[in-house]
mmCIF file with all atom_site columns, C-alpha atoms in Angstrom:
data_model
loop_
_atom_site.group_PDB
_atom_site.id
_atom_site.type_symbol
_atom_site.label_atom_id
_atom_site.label_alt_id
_atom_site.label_comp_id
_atom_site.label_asym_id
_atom_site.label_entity_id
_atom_site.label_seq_id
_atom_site.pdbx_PDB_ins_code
_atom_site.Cartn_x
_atom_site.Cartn_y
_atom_site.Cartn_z
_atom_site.occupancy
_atom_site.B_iso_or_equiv
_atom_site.pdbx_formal_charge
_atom_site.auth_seq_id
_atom_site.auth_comp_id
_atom_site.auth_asym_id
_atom_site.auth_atom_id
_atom_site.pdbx_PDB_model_num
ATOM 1   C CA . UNK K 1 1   ? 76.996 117.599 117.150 1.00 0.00 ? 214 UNK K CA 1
ATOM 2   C CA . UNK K 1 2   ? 73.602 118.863 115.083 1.00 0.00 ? 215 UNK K CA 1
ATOM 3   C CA . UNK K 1 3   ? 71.949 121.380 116.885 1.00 0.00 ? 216 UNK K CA 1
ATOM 4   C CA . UNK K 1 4   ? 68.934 119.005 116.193 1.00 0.00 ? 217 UNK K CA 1
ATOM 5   C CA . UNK K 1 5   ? 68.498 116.198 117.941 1.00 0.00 ? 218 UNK K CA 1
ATOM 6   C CA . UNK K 1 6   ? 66.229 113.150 117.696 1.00 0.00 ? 219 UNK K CA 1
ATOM 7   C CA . UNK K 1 7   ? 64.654 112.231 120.769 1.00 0.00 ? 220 UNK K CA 1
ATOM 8   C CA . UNK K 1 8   ? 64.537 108.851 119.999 1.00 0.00 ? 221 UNK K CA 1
ATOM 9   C CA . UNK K 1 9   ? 68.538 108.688 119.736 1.00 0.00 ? 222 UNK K CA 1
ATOM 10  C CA . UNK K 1 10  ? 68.916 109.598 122.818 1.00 0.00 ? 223 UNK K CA 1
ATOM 11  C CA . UNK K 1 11  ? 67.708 106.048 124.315 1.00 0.00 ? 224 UNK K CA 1
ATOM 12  C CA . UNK K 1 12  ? 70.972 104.168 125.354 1.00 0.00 ? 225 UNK K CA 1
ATOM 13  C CA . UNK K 1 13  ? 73.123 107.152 125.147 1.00 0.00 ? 226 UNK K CA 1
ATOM 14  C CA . UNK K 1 14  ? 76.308 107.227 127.721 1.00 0.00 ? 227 UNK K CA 1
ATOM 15  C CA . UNK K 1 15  ? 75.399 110.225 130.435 1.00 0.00 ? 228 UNK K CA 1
ATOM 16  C CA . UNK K 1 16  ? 78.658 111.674 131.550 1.00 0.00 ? 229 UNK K CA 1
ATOM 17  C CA . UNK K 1 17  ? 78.658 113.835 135.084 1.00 0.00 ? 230 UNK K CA 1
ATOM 18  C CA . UNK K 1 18  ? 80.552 117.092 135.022 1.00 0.00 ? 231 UNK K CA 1
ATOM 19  C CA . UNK K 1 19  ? 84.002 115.394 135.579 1.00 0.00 ? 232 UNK K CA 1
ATOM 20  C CA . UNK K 1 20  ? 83.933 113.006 132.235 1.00 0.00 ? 233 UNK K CA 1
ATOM 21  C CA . UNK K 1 21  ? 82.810 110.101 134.512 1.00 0.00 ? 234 UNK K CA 1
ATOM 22  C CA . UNK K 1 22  ? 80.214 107.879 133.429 1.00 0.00 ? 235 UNK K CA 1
ATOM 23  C CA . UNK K 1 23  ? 76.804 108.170 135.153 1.00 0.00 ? 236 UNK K CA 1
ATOM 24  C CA . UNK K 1 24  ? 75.011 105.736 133.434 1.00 0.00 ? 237 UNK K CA 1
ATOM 25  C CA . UNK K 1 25  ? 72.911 105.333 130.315 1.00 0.00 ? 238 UNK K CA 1
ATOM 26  C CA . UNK K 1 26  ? 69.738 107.248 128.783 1.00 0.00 ? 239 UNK K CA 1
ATOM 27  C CA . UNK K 1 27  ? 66.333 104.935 129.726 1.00 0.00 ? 240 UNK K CA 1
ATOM 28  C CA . UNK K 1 28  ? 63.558 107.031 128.857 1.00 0.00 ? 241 UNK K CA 1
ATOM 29  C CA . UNK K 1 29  ? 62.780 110.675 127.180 1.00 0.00 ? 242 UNK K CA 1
ATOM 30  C CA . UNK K 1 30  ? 59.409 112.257 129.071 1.00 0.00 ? 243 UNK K CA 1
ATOM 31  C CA . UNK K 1 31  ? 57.234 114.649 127.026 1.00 0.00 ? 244 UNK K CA 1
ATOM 32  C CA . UNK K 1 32  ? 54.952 117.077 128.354 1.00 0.00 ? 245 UNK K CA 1
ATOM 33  C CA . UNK K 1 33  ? 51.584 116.055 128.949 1.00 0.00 ? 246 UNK K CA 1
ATOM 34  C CA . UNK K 1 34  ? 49.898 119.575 127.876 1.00 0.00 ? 247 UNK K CA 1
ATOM 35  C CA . UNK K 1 35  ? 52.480 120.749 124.869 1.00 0.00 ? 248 UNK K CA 1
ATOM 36  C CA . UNK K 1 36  ? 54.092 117.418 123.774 1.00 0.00 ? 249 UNK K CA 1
ATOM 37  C CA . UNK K 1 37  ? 57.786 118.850 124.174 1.00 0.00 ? 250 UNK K CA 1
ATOM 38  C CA . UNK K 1 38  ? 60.628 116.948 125.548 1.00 0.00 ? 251 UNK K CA 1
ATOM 39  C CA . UNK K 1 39  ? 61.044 117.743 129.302 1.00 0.00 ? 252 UNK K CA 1
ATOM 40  C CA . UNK K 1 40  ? 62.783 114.778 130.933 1.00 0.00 ? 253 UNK K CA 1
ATOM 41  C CA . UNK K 1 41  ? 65.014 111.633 130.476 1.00 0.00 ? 254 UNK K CA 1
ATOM 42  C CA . UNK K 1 42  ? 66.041 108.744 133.149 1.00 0.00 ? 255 UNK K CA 1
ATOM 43  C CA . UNK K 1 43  ? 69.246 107.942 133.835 1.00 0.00 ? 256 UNK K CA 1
ATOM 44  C CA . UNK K 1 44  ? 69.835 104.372 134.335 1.00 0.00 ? 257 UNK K CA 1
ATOM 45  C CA . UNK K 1 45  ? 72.539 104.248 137.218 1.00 0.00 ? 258 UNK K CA 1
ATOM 46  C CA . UNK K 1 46  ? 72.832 100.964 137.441 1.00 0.00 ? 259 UNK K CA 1
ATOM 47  C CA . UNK K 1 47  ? 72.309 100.464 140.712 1.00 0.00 ? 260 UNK K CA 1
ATOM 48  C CA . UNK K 1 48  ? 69.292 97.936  141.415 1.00 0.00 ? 261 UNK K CA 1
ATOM 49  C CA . UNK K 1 49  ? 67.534 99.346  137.856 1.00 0.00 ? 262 UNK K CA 1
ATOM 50  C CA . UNK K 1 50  ? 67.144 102.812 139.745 1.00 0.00 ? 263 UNK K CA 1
ATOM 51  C CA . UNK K 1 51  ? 66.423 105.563 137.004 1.00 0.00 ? 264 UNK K CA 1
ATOM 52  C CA . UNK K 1 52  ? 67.082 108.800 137.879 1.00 0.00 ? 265 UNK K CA 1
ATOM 53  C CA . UNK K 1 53  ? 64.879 112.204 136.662 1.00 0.00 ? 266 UNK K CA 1
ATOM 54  C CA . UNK K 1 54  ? 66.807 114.999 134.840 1.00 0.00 ? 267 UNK K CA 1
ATOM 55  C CA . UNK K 1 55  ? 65.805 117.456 133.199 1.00 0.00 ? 268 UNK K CA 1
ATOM 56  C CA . UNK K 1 56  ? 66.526 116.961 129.478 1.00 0.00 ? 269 UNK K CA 1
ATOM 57  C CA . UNK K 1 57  ? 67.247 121.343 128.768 1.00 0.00 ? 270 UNK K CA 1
ATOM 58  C CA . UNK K 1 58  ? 70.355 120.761 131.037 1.00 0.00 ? 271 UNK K CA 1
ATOM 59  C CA . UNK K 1 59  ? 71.806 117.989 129.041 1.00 0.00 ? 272 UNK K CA 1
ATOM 60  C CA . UNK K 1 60  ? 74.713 119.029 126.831 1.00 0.00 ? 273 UNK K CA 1
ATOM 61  C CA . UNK K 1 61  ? 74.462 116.341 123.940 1.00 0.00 ? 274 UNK K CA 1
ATOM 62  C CA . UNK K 1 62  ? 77.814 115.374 121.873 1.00 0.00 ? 275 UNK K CA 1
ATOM 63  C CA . UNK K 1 63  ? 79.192 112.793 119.576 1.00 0.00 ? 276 UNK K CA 1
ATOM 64  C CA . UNK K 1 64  ? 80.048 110.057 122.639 1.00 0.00 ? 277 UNK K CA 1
ATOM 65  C CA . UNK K 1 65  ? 76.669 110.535 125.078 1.00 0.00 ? 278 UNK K CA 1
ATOM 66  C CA . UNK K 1 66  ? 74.847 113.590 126.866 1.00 0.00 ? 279 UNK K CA 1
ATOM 67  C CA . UNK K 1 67  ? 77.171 115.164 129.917 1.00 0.00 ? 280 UNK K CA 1
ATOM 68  C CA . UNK K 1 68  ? 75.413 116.994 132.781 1.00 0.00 ? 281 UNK K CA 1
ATOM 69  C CA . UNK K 1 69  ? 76.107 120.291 134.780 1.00 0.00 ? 282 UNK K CA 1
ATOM 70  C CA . UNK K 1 70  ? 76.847 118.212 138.071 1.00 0.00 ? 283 UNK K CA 1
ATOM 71  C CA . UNK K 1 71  ? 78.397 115.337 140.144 1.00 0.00 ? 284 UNK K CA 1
ATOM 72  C CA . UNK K 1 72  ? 77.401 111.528 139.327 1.00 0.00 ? 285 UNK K CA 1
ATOM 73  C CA . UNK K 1 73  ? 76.340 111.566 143.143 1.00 0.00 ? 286 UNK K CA 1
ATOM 74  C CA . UNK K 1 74  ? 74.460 114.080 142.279 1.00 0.00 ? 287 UNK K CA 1
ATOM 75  C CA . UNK K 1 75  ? 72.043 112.637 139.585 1.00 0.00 ? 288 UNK K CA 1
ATOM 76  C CA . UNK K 1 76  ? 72.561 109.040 141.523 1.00 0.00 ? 289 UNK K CA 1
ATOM 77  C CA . UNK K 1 77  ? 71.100 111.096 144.913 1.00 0.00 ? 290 UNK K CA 1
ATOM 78  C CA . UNK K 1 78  ? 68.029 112.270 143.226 1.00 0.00 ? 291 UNK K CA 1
ATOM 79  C CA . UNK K 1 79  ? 64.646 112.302 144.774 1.00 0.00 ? 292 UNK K CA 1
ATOM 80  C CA . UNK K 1 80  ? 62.827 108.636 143.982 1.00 0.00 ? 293 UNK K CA 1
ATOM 81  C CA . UNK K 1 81  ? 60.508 108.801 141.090 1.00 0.00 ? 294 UNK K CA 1
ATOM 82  C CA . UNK K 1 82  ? 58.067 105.964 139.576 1.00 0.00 ? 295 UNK K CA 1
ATOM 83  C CA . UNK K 1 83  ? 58.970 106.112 136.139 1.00 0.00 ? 296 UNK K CA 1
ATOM 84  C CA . UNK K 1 84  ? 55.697 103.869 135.613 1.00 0.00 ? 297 UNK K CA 1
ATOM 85  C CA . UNK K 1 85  ? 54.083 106.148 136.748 1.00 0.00 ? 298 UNK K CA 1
ATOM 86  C CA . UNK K 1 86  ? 52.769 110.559 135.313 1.00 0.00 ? 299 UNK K CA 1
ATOM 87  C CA . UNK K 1 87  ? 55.627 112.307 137.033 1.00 0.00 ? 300 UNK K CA 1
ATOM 88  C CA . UNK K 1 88  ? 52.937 115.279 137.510 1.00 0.00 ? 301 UNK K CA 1
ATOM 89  C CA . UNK K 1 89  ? 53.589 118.560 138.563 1.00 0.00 ? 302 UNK K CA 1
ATOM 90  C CA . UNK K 1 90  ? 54.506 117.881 142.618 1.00 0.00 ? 303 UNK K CA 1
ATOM 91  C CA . UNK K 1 91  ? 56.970 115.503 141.664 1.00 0.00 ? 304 UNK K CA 1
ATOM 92  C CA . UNK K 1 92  ? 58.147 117.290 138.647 1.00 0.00 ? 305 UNK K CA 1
ATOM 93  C CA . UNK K 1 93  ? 58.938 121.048 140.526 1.00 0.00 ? 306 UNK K CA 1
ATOM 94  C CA . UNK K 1 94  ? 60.514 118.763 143.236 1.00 0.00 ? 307 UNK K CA 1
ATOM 95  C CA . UNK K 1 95  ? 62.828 117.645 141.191 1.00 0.00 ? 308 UNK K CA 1
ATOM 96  C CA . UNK K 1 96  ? 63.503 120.974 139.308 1.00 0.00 ? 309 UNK K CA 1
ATOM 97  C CA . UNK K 1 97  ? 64.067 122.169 143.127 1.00 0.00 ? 310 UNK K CA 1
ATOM 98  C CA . UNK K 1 98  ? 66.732 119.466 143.604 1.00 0.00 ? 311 UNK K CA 1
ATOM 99  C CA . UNK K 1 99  ? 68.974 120.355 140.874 1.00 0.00 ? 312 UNK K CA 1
ATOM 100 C CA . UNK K 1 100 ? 68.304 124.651 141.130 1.00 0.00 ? 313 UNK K CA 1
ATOM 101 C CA . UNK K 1 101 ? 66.232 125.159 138.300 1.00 0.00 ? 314 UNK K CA 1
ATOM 102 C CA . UNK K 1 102 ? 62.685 125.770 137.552 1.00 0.00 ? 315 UNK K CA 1
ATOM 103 C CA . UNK K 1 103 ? 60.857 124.416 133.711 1.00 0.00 ? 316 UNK K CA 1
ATOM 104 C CA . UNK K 1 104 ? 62.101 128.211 132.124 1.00 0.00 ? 317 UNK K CA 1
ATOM 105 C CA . UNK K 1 105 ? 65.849 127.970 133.111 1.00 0.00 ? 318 UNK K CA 1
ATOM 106 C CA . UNK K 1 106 ? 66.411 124.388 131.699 1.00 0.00 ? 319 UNK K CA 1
ATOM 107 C CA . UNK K 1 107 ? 64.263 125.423 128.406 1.00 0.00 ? 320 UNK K CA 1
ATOM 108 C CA . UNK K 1 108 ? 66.593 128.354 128.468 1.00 0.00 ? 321 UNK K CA 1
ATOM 109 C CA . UNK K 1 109 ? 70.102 126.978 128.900 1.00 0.00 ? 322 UNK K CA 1
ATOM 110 C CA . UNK K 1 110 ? 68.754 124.307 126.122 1.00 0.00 ? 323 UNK K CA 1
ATOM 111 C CA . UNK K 1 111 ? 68.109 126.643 123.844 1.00 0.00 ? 324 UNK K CA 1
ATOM 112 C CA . UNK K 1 112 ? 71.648 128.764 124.909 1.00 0.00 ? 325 UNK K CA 1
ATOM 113 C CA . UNK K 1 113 ? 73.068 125.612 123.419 1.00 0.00 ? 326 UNK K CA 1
ATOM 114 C CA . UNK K 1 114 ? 71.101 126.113 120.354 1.00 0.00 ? 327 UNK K CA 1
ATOM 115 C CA . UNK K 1 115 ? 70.001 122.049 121.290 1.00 0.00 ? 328 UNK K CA 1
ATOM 116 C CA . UNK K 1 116 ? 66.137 121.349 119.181 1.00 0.00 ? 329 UNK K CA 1
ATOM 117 C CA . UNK K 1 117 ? 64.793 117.993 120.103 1.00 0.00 ? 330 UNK K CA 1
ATOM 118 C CA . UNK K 1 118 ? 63.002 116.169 117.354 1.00 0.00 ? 331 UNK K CA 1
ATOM 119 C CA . UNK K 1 119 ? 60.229 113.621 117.365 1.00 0.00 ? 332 UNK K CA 1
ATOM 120 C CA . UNK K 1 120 ? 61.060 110.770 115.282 1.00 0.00 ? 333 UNK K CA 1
ATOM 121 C CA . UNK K 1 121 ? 59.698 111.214 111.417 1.00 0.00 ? 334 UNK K CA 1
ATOM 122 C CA . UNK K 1 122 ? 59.115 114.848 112.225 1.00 0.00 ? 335 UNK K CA 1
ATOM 123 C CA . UNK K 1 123 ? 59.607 117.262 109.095 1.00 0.00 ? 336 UNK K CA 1
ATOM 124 C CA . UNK K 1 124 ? 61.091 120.643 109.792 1.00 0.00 ? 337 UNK K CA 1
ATOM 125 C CA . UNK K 1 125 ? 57.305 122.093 110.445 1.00 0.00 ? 338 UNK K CA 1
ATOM 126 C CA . UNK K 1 126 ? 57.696 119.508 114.056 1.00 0.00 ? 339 UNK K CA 1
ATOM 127 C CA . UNK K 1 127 ? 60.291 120.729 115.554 1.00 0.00 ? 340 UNK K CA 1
ATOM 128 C CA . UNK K 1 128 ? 59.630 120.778 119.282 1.00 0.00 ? 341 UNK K CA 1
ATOM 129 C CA . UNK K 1 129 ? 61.905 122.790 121.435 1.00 0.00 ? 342 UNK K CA 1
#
């Protein structure tokens, strides 16, 4: 897959646990309220419309969906979040706490993976990373 990715493209996208099973589908992509970057997606589960927080730097995007680092039960067990609502910063470090990272590791491993997440319409000068 391109190193760059559209956010928009991700919506609907199969997320695959660290197995190969199916999690559930991308619902939303979160940017960050001070620089505009990519920070988060949902997960839709599927159970009851319950969308789960990850943290988009540890998704590995390919050809067939996103897979994460960890167990379905894993991203299915994940602390409740509004998604209506700002995830702000309590809720946010929270959740980097639940899955062992903090904002710098996921940026990091995304950028390991040489993964650039787009805006839609963006020219090569709006690149966000």
């Amino acid at each position: 897959m391109s190193p760059d990715i559209r956010i928009d493209s991700l919506i609907g996208r199969p997320v695959h646990d660290d197995a190969g099973e199916k999690v559930g589908k991308i619902g939303q992509v979160y940017l960050d309220n001070d620089s505009g970057a990519p920070t988060w997606v949902t997960v839709k589960t599927g159970l009851f419309g319950k969308q789960a927080f990850v943290p988009i730097g540890l998704l590995d995007p390919a050809d067939d969906g996103v897979t994460v680092p960890f167990s379905a039960a894993v991203v299915k067990d994940s602390p409740d979040v509004d998604v209506a609502k700002d995830l702000g910063r309590v809720r946010e470090e929270a959740l980097y706490r639940y899955y062992g990272v903090n904002r710098e590791q996921a940026e990091q491993r995304a950028a390991e993976h040489g993964h650039r997440y787009i805006r839609p319409g963006a020219d090569d000068g709006d690149t966000l990373r």
